[in-house]
Amino acid sequence: MNDASPITAADATPVVARKSRAALLWLVLPIAALALAIAWLLIADPLRNFGNGAPPVENLTFERTILSSDGIRVLIRAGGSEPMTIAQVQVDDAYWQFTQEPEGPLARGSTAWLHLPFPWVLGEAHAINIVTNTGATFEHEIAVAVPTPTRDARSLASQALLGVLVGLVPVAIGMMFYPALRGVGRNGMNFLLALTVGLLAFLLVDTTAEAFELAAESAALFQGQAMVVLAAAASFLLLMAAGRRDGVPTGLALATFIALGIGLHNLGEGLAIGAAFAAGAAGLGTFLVLGFMLHNITEGIGISAPMLKKRPPLWSFVGLALLAGGPAVIGLWIGSVAYAPQWSALALAIGAGAILQVVVEVMAYLMRSDGRGPAAALTAPATMAGLAAGVSFMYLTAMLVKV
């Protein structure tokens, strides 16, 4: 006979309370130990014995340059181990007076505008050299001097028109093929879905490369390469979670994710065009604009591919075109008036993660819709031809827009 009495809820309450207090204690103790260690480090300053009289490590990044009728303005960001002071500024090997806003030493990570009343010459190259009070120098080149676009209605309208031409119009034209594509059979469907994967794969590689290139130009404290990888991974995982929340996306839902991924890429593309336009680094002539239109027209076909088995309402096509092409306008505006390499790299990294999510979903949709099994769907001649056509078309048309 078992004489042990069962444990009641009243008996278990003190045990739970003691465990909670113990868990709280072991949470507070490490934090208190860390606080004491930091306080001792600041008060005792044990690192003073390691000083050898060398000046602190200094780093300076040029984030933005504005050319106007009253001279040159540059936005700089400090990244040294100690606050740094701007002592002198040279332009084309000549010392110039400058004003700094805000004044005083620049702490790590802080920014300041330097205004130089320099009579820059239209179309010429100019070199800026900043000298700190420790004698460290930091150089910045203005490859082609042109006036920075102003934030007036006329300039913004012109940029919006350009964004519509390179982003929205080609996507809309590509989606106009939808009625002609509805009658394709299984092989035709496989070809179009694989075509979508091919163009997205090219965009993924192109976007990632541009993100790493811009990350290398940003201040070291942003840890550009790690930022790109982490942002892309976070974007991919969040969109995968959102897309699979109500099951596997198909039809209009999958087309929306494709449009979102392409839209984020077009945002980065618009940032690049706007920044190049502001810096005078690229002449956006008719040939270049036509190249962007040809480069982006396949995107509309890719967005339409998952919807060929259904007949979505007309308004959905309008919304998808705006989602995919509209960000080019926003990117142009931001790139021309408020460009910074680290934020552009971040936007492109988020776009890369979104594109990767779409590649995974479209490939899964292709294998499900084929009906012959994953291996047969992936190795079918129509699938292989679509992949090759998508990558080849995007690569060849990209040659027209690289400057």
Short mmCIF file of C-alpha atoms in Angstrom, two decimals:
data_model
loop_
_atom_site.label_atom_id
_atom_site.label_comp_id
_atom_site.label_asym_id
_atom_site.label_seq_id
_atom_site.Cartn_x
_atom_site.Cartn_y
_atom_site.Cartn_z
CA MET A 1 0.00 0.00 0.00
CA ASN A 2 1.36 3.36 -1.00
CA ASP A 3 1.16 5.94 1.84
CA ALA A 4 2.67 8.82 -0.20
CA SER A 5 0.15 11.63 -0.50
CA PRO A 6 -0.15 13.49 -3.82
CA ILE A 7 1.37 16.99 -4.17
CA THR A 8 -1.37 19.58 -4.19
CA ALA A 9 -1.37 22.95 -6.00
CA ALA A 10 -0.91 24.71 -2.65
CA ASP A 11 2.24 22.70 -1.94
CA ALA A 12 3.68 23.40 -5.43
CA THR A 13 3.26 27.19 -5.20
CA PRO A 14 6.23 27.83 -2.84
CA VAL A 15 8.46 25.60 -5.01
CA VAL A 16 7.59 27.58 -8.15
CA ALA A 17 8.17 30.87 -6.34
CA ARG A 18 11.63 29.74 -5.13
CA LYS A 19 12.59 28.68 -8.66
CA SER A 20 11.46 32.04 -10.05
CA ARG A 21 13.50 33.97 -7.47
CA ALA A 22 16.55 31.81 -8.22
CA ALA A 23 16.17 32.38 -11.98
CA LEU A 24 15.84 36.14 -11.40
CA LEU A 25 18.94 36.13 -9.17
CA TRP A 26 21.02 34.38 -11.83
CA LEU A 27 19.77 36.91 -14.37
CA VAL A 28 20.73 39.91 -12.23
CA LEU A 29 24.13 38.64 -11.05
CA PRO A 30 25.84 38.51 -14.49
CA ILE A 31 24.49 41.97 -15.38
CA ALA A 32 25.74 43.38 -12.06
CA ALA A 33 29.15 41.76 -12.59
CA LEU A 34 29.38 43.29 -16.07
CA ALA A 35 28.42 46.72 -14.71
CA LEU A 36 31.11 46.49 -12.01
CA ALA A 37 33.72 45.45 -14.58
CA ILE A 38 32.85 48.40 -16.84
CA ALA A 39 32.93 50.84 -13.90
CA TRP A 40 36.34 49.57 -12.79
CA LEU A 41 37.66 49.82 -16.37
CA LEU A 42 36.53 53.45 -16.63
CA ILE A 43 37.73 54.54 -13.16
CA ALA A 44 41.00 52.63 -12.80
CA ASP A 45 41.95 52.97 -16.51
CA PRO A 46 44.27 49.94 -16.53
CA LEU A 47 44.95 50.44 -20.26
CA ARG A 48 46.97 53.62 -19.65
CA ASN A 49 50.10 51.50 -19.17
CA PHE A 50 49.79 50.33 -22.78
CA GLY A 51 49.97 53.86 -24.21
CA ASN A 52 53.06 54.51 -26.31
CA GLY A 53 52.39 58.11 -27.32
CA ALA A 54 51.02 57.21 -30.77
CA PRO A 55 48.01 59.22 -32.01
CA PRO A 56 44.60 57.50 -31.90
CA VAL A 57 43.37 55.54 -34.92
CA GLU A 58 41.30 57.83 -37.14
CA ASN A 59 38.92 56.99 -39.96
CA LEU A 60 36.72 59.23 -42.07
CA THR A 61 34.09 58.40 -44.68
CA PHE A 62 32.61 60.75 -47.27
CA GLU A 63 28.90 59.99 -47.53
CA ARG A 64 27.50 62.78 -49.71
CA THR A 65 28.71 65.66 -51.87
CA ILE A 66 26.57 68.63 -52.87
CA LEU A 67 27.66 71.13 -55.52
CA SER A 68 25.79 74.42 -55.70
CA SER A 69 26.36 78.04 -56.68
CA ASP A 70 27.88 78.86 -53.28
CA GLY A 71 30.51 76.10 -53.37
CA ILE A 72 30.89 72.50 -52.21
CA ARG A 73 29.31 70.76 -49.24
CA VAL A 74 30.42 67.31 -48.09
CA LEU A 75 28.87 65.07 -45.46
CA ILE A 76 31.52 63.18 -43.50
CA ARG A 77 31.22 60.46 -40.85
CA ALA A 78 33.90 59.81 -38.22
CA GLY A 79 34.90 56.27 -37.39
CA GLY A 80 38.02 56.57 -35.25
CA SER A 81 38.71 55.21 -31.79
CA GLU A 82 38.73 58.74 -30.30
CA PRO A 83 36.97 62.03 -31.17
CA MET A 84 38.70 63.64 -34.15
CA THR A 85 39.08 67.31 -35.12
CA ILE A 86 39.11 68.65 -38.67
CA ALA A 87 42.06 71.06 -38.90
CA GLN A 88 42.41 71.91 -42.60
CA VAL A 89 40.76 71.20 -45.94
CA GLN A 90 42.43 71.23 -49.34
CA VAL A 91 40.72 71.41 -52.72
CA ASP A 92 42.94 70.64 -55.70
CA ASP A 93 46.06 70.96 -53.50
CA ALA A 94 45.10 74.44 -52.26
CA TYR A 95 44.00 75.17 -48.68
CA TRP A 96 40.50 76.64 -48.36
CA GLN A 97 38.51 78.14 -45.54
CA PHE A 98 35.63 75.97 -44.41
CA THR A 99 32.76 75.94 -41.95
CA GLN A 100 31.72 72.84 -40.05
CA GLU A 101 28.19 72.05 -38.89
CA PRO A 102 28.02 71.05 -36.10
CA GLU A 103 31.29 72.46 -34.84
CA GLY A 104 33.82 70.74 -32.59
CA PRO A 105 35.40 67.28 -32.46
CA LEU A 106 33.60 64.40 -34.18
CA ALA A 107 32.85 61.43 -31.96
CA ARG A 108 32.86 57.90 -33.35
CA GLY A 109 29.89 57.44 -35.68
CA SER A 110 28.88 61.12 -35.74
CA THR A 111 28.45 63.16 -38.92
CA ALA A 112 29.13 66.77 -39.91
CA TRP A 113 28.69 68.95 -42.98
CA LEU A 114 31.72 70.84 -44.32
CA HIS A 115 31.01 73.89 -46.47
CA LEU A 116 33.75 75.05 -48.84
CA PRO A 117 33.26 78.29 -50.82
CA PHE A 118 35.18 76.79 -53.75
CA PRO A 119 34.44 77.94 -57.33
CA TRP A 120 34.12 74.51 -58.87
CA VAL A 121 34.15 74.17 -62.66
CA LEU A 122 31.34 72.43 -64.54
CA GLY A 123 32.48 69.10 -66.00
CA GLU A 124 35.89 69.18 -64.30
CA ALA A 125 37.30 66.77 -61.70
CA HIS A 126 38.17 68.08 -58.23
CA ALA A 127 40.03 66.45 -55.33
CA ILE A 128 39.19 67.18 -51.68
CA ASN A 129 41.73 66.39 -48.97
CA ILE A 130 40.80 66.66 -45.27
CA VAL A 131 43.58 67.00 -42.68
CA THR A 132 42.92 66.28 -38.99
CA ASN A 133 44.76 67.83 -36.04
CA THR A 134 46.92 64.69 -35.81
CA GLY A 135 48.11 65.07 -39.40
CA ALA A 136 46.02 62.21 -40.83
CA THR A 137 44.64 62.88 -44.32
CA PHE A 138 41.52 61.61 -46.08
CA GLU A 139 40.93 62.09 -49.80
CA HIS A 140 37.74 62.31 -51.83
CA GLU A 141 37.42 62.73 -55.59
CA ILE A 142 34.64 64.48 -57.47
CA ALA A 143 34.91 62.73 -60.83
CA VAL A 144 32.66 65.12 -62.77
CA ALA A 145 31.44 68.38 -61.23
CA VAL A 146 27.77 69.04 -61.97
CA PRO A 147 25.14 70.89 -59.93
CA THR A 148 23.36 68.65 -57.44
CA PRO A 149 19.63 68.35 -58.26
CA THR A 150 17.44 70.52 -56.08
CA ARG A 151 14.29 69.41 -54.33
CA ASP A 152 11.93 71.49 -56.46
CA ALA A 153 8.75 70.26 -58.10
CA ARG A 154 10.20 70.38 -61.61
CA SER A 155 13.23 68.24 -60.75
CA LEU A 156 11.16 65.68 -58.84
CA ALA A 157 8.66 65.48 -61.70
CA SER A 158 11.44 64.85 -64.24
CA GLN A 159 12.88 62.09 -62.06
CA ALA A 160 9.43 60.58 -61.60
CA LEU A 161 8.98 60.47 -65.38
CA LEU A 162 12.34 58.77 -65.77
CA GLY A 163 11.44 56.26 -63.05
CA VAL A 164 8.18 55.46 -64.80
CA LEU A 165 10.02 54.89 -68.10
CA VAL A 166 12.70 52.56 -66.67
CA GLY A 167 10.56 50.80 -64.04
CA LEU A 168 6.80 50.95 -64.46
CA VAL A 169 6.37 51.02 -68.26
CA PRO A 170 8.45 47.91 -69.10
CA VAL A 171 6.79 45.87 -66.34
CA ALA A 172 3.34 46.90 -67.60
CA ILE A 173 4.30 46.04 -71.20
CA GLY A 174 5.53 42.63 -70.10
CA MET A 175 2.24 41.95 -68.30
CA MET A 176 0.33 42.77 -71.49
CA PHE A 177 1.48 39.38 -72.84
CA TYR A 178 -0.79 37.69 -70.27
CA PRO A 179 -3.77 36.96 -72.60
CA ALA A 180 -1.49 35.48 -75.27
CA LEU A 181 0.22 33.23 -72.71
CA ARG A 182 -2.94 31.74 -71.17
CA GLY A 183 -3.23 29.04 -73.81
CA VAL A 184 0.17 27.46 -73.27
CA GLY A 185 0.33 23.80 -72.27
CA ARG A 186 2.40 22.11 -69.60
CA ASN A 187 5.68 22.61 -71.43
CA GLY A 188 4.88 26.24 -72.10
CA MET A 189 4.01 26.75 -68.43
CA ASN A 190 7.27 25.14 -67.37
CA PHE A 191 9.18 27.36 -69.78
CA LEU A 192 7.58 30.55 -68.44
CA LEU A 193 8.07 29.61 -64.79
CA ALA A 194 11.69 28.66 -65.48
CA LEU A 195 12.10 31.92 -67.39
CA THR A 196 10.94 33.70 -64.24
CA VAL A 197 13.46 31.78 -62.13
CA GLY A 198 16.22 32.61 -64.61
CA LEU A 199 15.60 36.35 -64.60
CA LEU A 200 15.23 36.37 -60.81
CA ALA A 201 18.48 34.40 -60.44
CA PHE A 202 20.28 37.03 -62.48
CA LEU A 203 18.70 39.82 -60.42
CA LEU A 204 19.79 38.01 -57.24
CA VAL A 205 23.43 37.84 -58.34
CA ASP A 206 23.39 41.42 -59.65
CA THR A 207 21.70 42.83 -56.55
CA THR A 208 24.03 41.01 -54.16
CA ALA A 209 27.13 42.17 -56.03
CA GLU A 210 25.93 45.79 -55.99
CA ALA A 211 25.10 45.55 -52.28
CA PHE A 212 28.61 44.33 -51.42
CA GLU A 213 30.15 47.01 -53.63
CA LEU A 214 28.22 49.76 -51.85
CA ALA A 215 28.93 48.20 -48.44
CA ALA A 216 32.65 48.52 -49.15
CA GLU A 217 32.17 52.28 -49.64
CA SER A 218 30.36 52.77 -46.32
CA ALA A 219 31.94 53.62 -42.97
CA ALA A 220 33.72 50.70 -41.29
CA LEU A 221 31.53 50.91 -38.19
CA PHE A 222 28.53 49.72 -40.22
CA GLN A 223 30.35 46.41 -40.93
CA GLY A 224 29.05 46.50 -44.48
CA GLN A 225 29.53 42.87 -45.53
CA ALA A 226 27.99 41.48 -42.34
CA MET A 227 25.11 43.98 -42.66
CA VAL A 228 24.38 42.80 -46.20
CA VAL A 229 24.40 39.11 -45.27
CA LEU A 230 22.28 39.57 -42.13
CA ALA A 231 19.76 41.88 -43.84
CA ALA A 232 19.37 39.52 -46.79
CA ALA A 233 18.93 36.51 -44.48
CA ALA A 234 16.38 38.36 -42.32
CA SER A 235 14.44 39.49 -45.40
CA PHE A 236 14.40 35.95 -46.80
CA LEU A 237 13.27 34.32 -43.54
CA LEU A 238 10.59 36.91 -42.76
CA LEU A 239 9.09 36.72 -46.25
CA MET A 240 9.20 32.92 -46.20
CA ALA A 241 7.35 32.94 -42.88
CA ALA A 242 4.80 35.44 -44.17
CA GLY A 243 4.32 33.58 -47.43
CA ARG A 244 3.83 30.17 -45.81
CA ARG A 245 1.58 31.46 -43.02
CA ASP A 246 -1.59 30.55 -44.95
CA GLY A 247 -0.07 27.67 -46.90
CA VAL A 248 2.12 27.57 -49.99
CA PRO A 249 1.58 30.71 -52.11
CA THR A 250 0.10 30.20 -55.58
CA GLY A 251 -1.60 32.31 -58.22
CA LEU A 252 -2.05 35.95 -57.29
CA ALA A 253 -0.27 35.52 -53.94
CA LEU A 254 2.86 34.14 -55.64
CA ALA A 255 2.68 36.87 -58.30
CA THR A 256 2.56 39.45 -55.49
CA PHE A 257 5.75 38.07 -53.94
CA ILE A 258 7.44 38.14 -57.35
CA ALA A 259 6.37 41.75 -57.84
CA LEU A 260 7.63 42.64 -54.35
CA GLY A 261 11.05 41.10 -55.00
CA ILE A 262 11.34 42.84 -58.37
CA GLY A 263 10.13 46.10 -56.83
CA LEU A 264 12.84 46.02 -54.17
CA HIS A 265 15.41 45.40 -56.90
CA ASN A 266 14.01 48.32 -58.91
CA LEU A 267 14.26 50.46 -55.78
CA GLY A 268 17.98 49.71 -55.65
CA GLU A 269 18.25 50.29 -59.40
CA GLY A 270 16.58 53.68 -58.97
CA LEU A 271 18.96 54.55 -56.13
CA ALA A 272 21.92 53.83 -58.39
CA ILE A 273 20.51 55.88 -61.27
CA GLY A 274 19.64 58.79 -58.98
CA ALA A 275 23.06 58.79 -57.33
CA ALA A 276 24.83 58.62 -60.70
CA PHE A 277 22.62 61.40 -62.01
CA ALA A 278 23.39 63.60 -59.00
CA ALA A 279 27.12 62.98 -59.27
CA GLY A 280 27.28 63.42 -63.03
CA ALA A 281 28.79 59.95 -63.36
CA ALA A 282 26.33 58.77 -66.01
CA GLY A 283 24.63 60.47 -68.92
CA LEU A 284 21.07 59.14 -68.97
CA GLY A 285 20.58 59.39 -72.70
CA THR A 286 17.88 57.78 -74.83
CA PHE A 287 20.00 54.69 -75.50
CA LEU A 288 20.53 54.05 -71.78
CA VAL A 289 16.83 54.49 -70.98
CA LEU A 290 15.91 52.08 -73.79
CA GLY A 291 18.40 49.61 -72.37
CA PHE A 292 16.71 49.75 -68.95
CA MET A 293 13.31 49.25 -70.58
CA LEU A 294 14.46 46.15 -72.48
CA HIS A 295 16.19 44.87 -69.35
CA ASN A 296 13.02 45.13 -67.27
CA ILE A 297 10.34 44.06 -69.77
CA THR A 298 10.76 40.35 -68.98
CA GLU A 299 9.88 41.08 -65.37
CA GLY A 300 6.24 41.65 -66.34
CA ILE A 301 6.09 38.23 -68.01
CA GLY A 302 7.60 36.67 -64.90
CA ILE A 303 4.98 38.28 -62.68
CA SER A 304 2.16 37.01 -64.91
CA ALA A 305 3.41 33.41 -65.14
CA PRO A 306 1.90 32.07 -61.86
CA MET A 307 -1.53 33.50 -62.76
CA LEU A 308 -1.96 31.82 -66.16
CA LYS A 309 -4.26 29.10 -64.77
CA LYS A 310 -6.59 31.70 -63.24
CA ARG A 311 -8.23 34.93 -64.37
CA PRO A 312 -7.51 37.62 -61.76
CA PRO A 313 -9.36 40.95 -61.86
CA LEU A 314 -7.92 43.83 -63.87
CA TRP A 315 -7.14 45.89 -60.77
CA SER A 316 -4.69 43.22 -59.61
CA PHE A 317 -2.55 43.77 -62.71
CA VAL A 318 -2.46 47.50 -62.00
CA GLY A 319 -1.44 46.87 -58.41
CA LEU A 320 1.25 44.36 -59.37
CA ALA A 321 2.70 46.75 -61.96
CA LEU A 322 2.85 49.55 -59.39
CA LEU A 323 4.41 47.24 -56.78
CA ALA A 324 7.12 46.07 -59.19
CA GLY A 325 7.85 49.26 -61.13
CA GLY A 326 6.82 52.07 -58.80
CA PRO A 327 9.80 51.74 -56.41
CA ALA A 328 12.09 52.87 -59.26
CA VAL A 329 10.57 56.35 -58.91
CA ILE A 330 11.12 56.38 -55.13
CA GLY A 331 14.67 55.14 -55.59
CA LEU A 332 15.42 57.89 -58.10
CA TRP A 333 14.17 60.56 -55.69
CA ILE A 334 16.12 59.20 -52.73
CA GLY A 335 19.27 58.54 -54.74
CA SER A 336 19.42 62.02 -56.22
CA VAL A 337 18.76 64.04 -53.06
CA ALA A 338 19.74 61.87 -50.06
CA TYR A 339 22.17 59.19 -51.16
CA ALA A 340 24.31 57.28 -48.62
CA PRO A 341 26.18 54.06 -49.48
CA GLN A 342 25.26 52.14 -46.33
CA TRP A 343 21.51 52.70 -46.69
CA SER A 344 21.63 51.84 -50.39
CA ALA A 345 23.51 48.64 -49.56
CA LEU A 346 20.89 47.83 -46.92
CA ALA A 347 18.04 48.36 -49.40
CA LEU A 348 19.72 46.14 -51.97
CA ALA A 349 20.40 43.45 -49.35
CA ILE A 350 16.73 43.39 -48.36
CA GLY A 351 15.88 43.13 -52.05
CA ALA A 352 18.30 40.22 -52.49
CA GLY A 353 16.63 38.33 -49.65
CA ALA A 354 13.20 38.97 -51.16
CA ILE A 355 14.34 37.76 -54.58
CA LEU A 356 15.81 34.59 -53.08
CA GLN A 357 12.49 33.88 -51.36
CA VAL A 358 10.68 34.27 -54.68
CA VAL A 359 13.15 31.96 -56.45
CA VAL A 360 12.47 29.25 -53.85
CA GLU A 361 8.69 29.66 -54.11
CA VAL A 362 8.58 29.71 -57.92
CA MET A 363 10.78 26.62 -58.13
CA ALA A 364 8.49 24.84 -55.65
CA TYR A 365 5.44 25.93 -57.63
CA LEU A 366 7.01 24.68 -60.88
CA MET A 367 7.69 21.25 -59.39
CA ARG A 368 4.16 20.99 -57.95
CA SER A 369 2.33 22.15 -61.07
CA ASP A 370 4.21 19.85 -63.46
CA GLY A 371 2.69 16.66 -62.03
CA ARG A 372 5.58 14.38 -63.09
CA GLY A 373 7.66 14.71 -59.93
CA PRO A 374 10.37 17.20 -58.94
CA ALA A 375 13.22 15.52 -60.85
CA ALA A 376 11.29 15.27 -64.11
CA ALA A 377 10.07 18.87 -63.83
CA LEU A 378 13.54 20.30 -63.21
CA THR A 379 15.24 18.31 -65.98
CA ALA A 380 12.53 18.78 -68.62
CA PRO A 381 13.81 20.45 -71.83
CA ALA A 382 11.27 23.26 -71.48
CA THR A 383 12.49 24.02 -67.94
CA MET A 384 16.14 24.06 -68.91
CA ALA A 385 15.40 26.23 -71.94
CA GLY A 386 13.44 28.69 -69.80
CA LEU A 387 16.25 28.99 -67.25
CA ALA A 388 18.81 29.60 -69.99
CA ALA A 389 16.57 32.11 -71.78
CA GLY A 390 15.86 34.10 -68.60
CA VAL A 391 19.49 34.37 -67.53
CA SER A 392 20.73 35.06 -71.07
CA PHE A 393 18.20 37.79 -71.79
CA MET A 394 18.91 39.58 -68.51
CA TYR A 395 22.67 39.30 -69.01
CA LEU A 396 22.62 40.61 -72.57
CA THR A 397 20.30 43.53 -71.80
CA ALA A 398 22.36 44.38 -68.70
CA MET A 399 25.24 45.08 -71.04
CA LEU A 400 23.25 48.04 -72.36
CA VAL A 401 22.81 49.69 -68.95
CA LYS A 402 26.22 49.19 -67.33
CA VAL A 403 28.20 52.44 -67.41
#
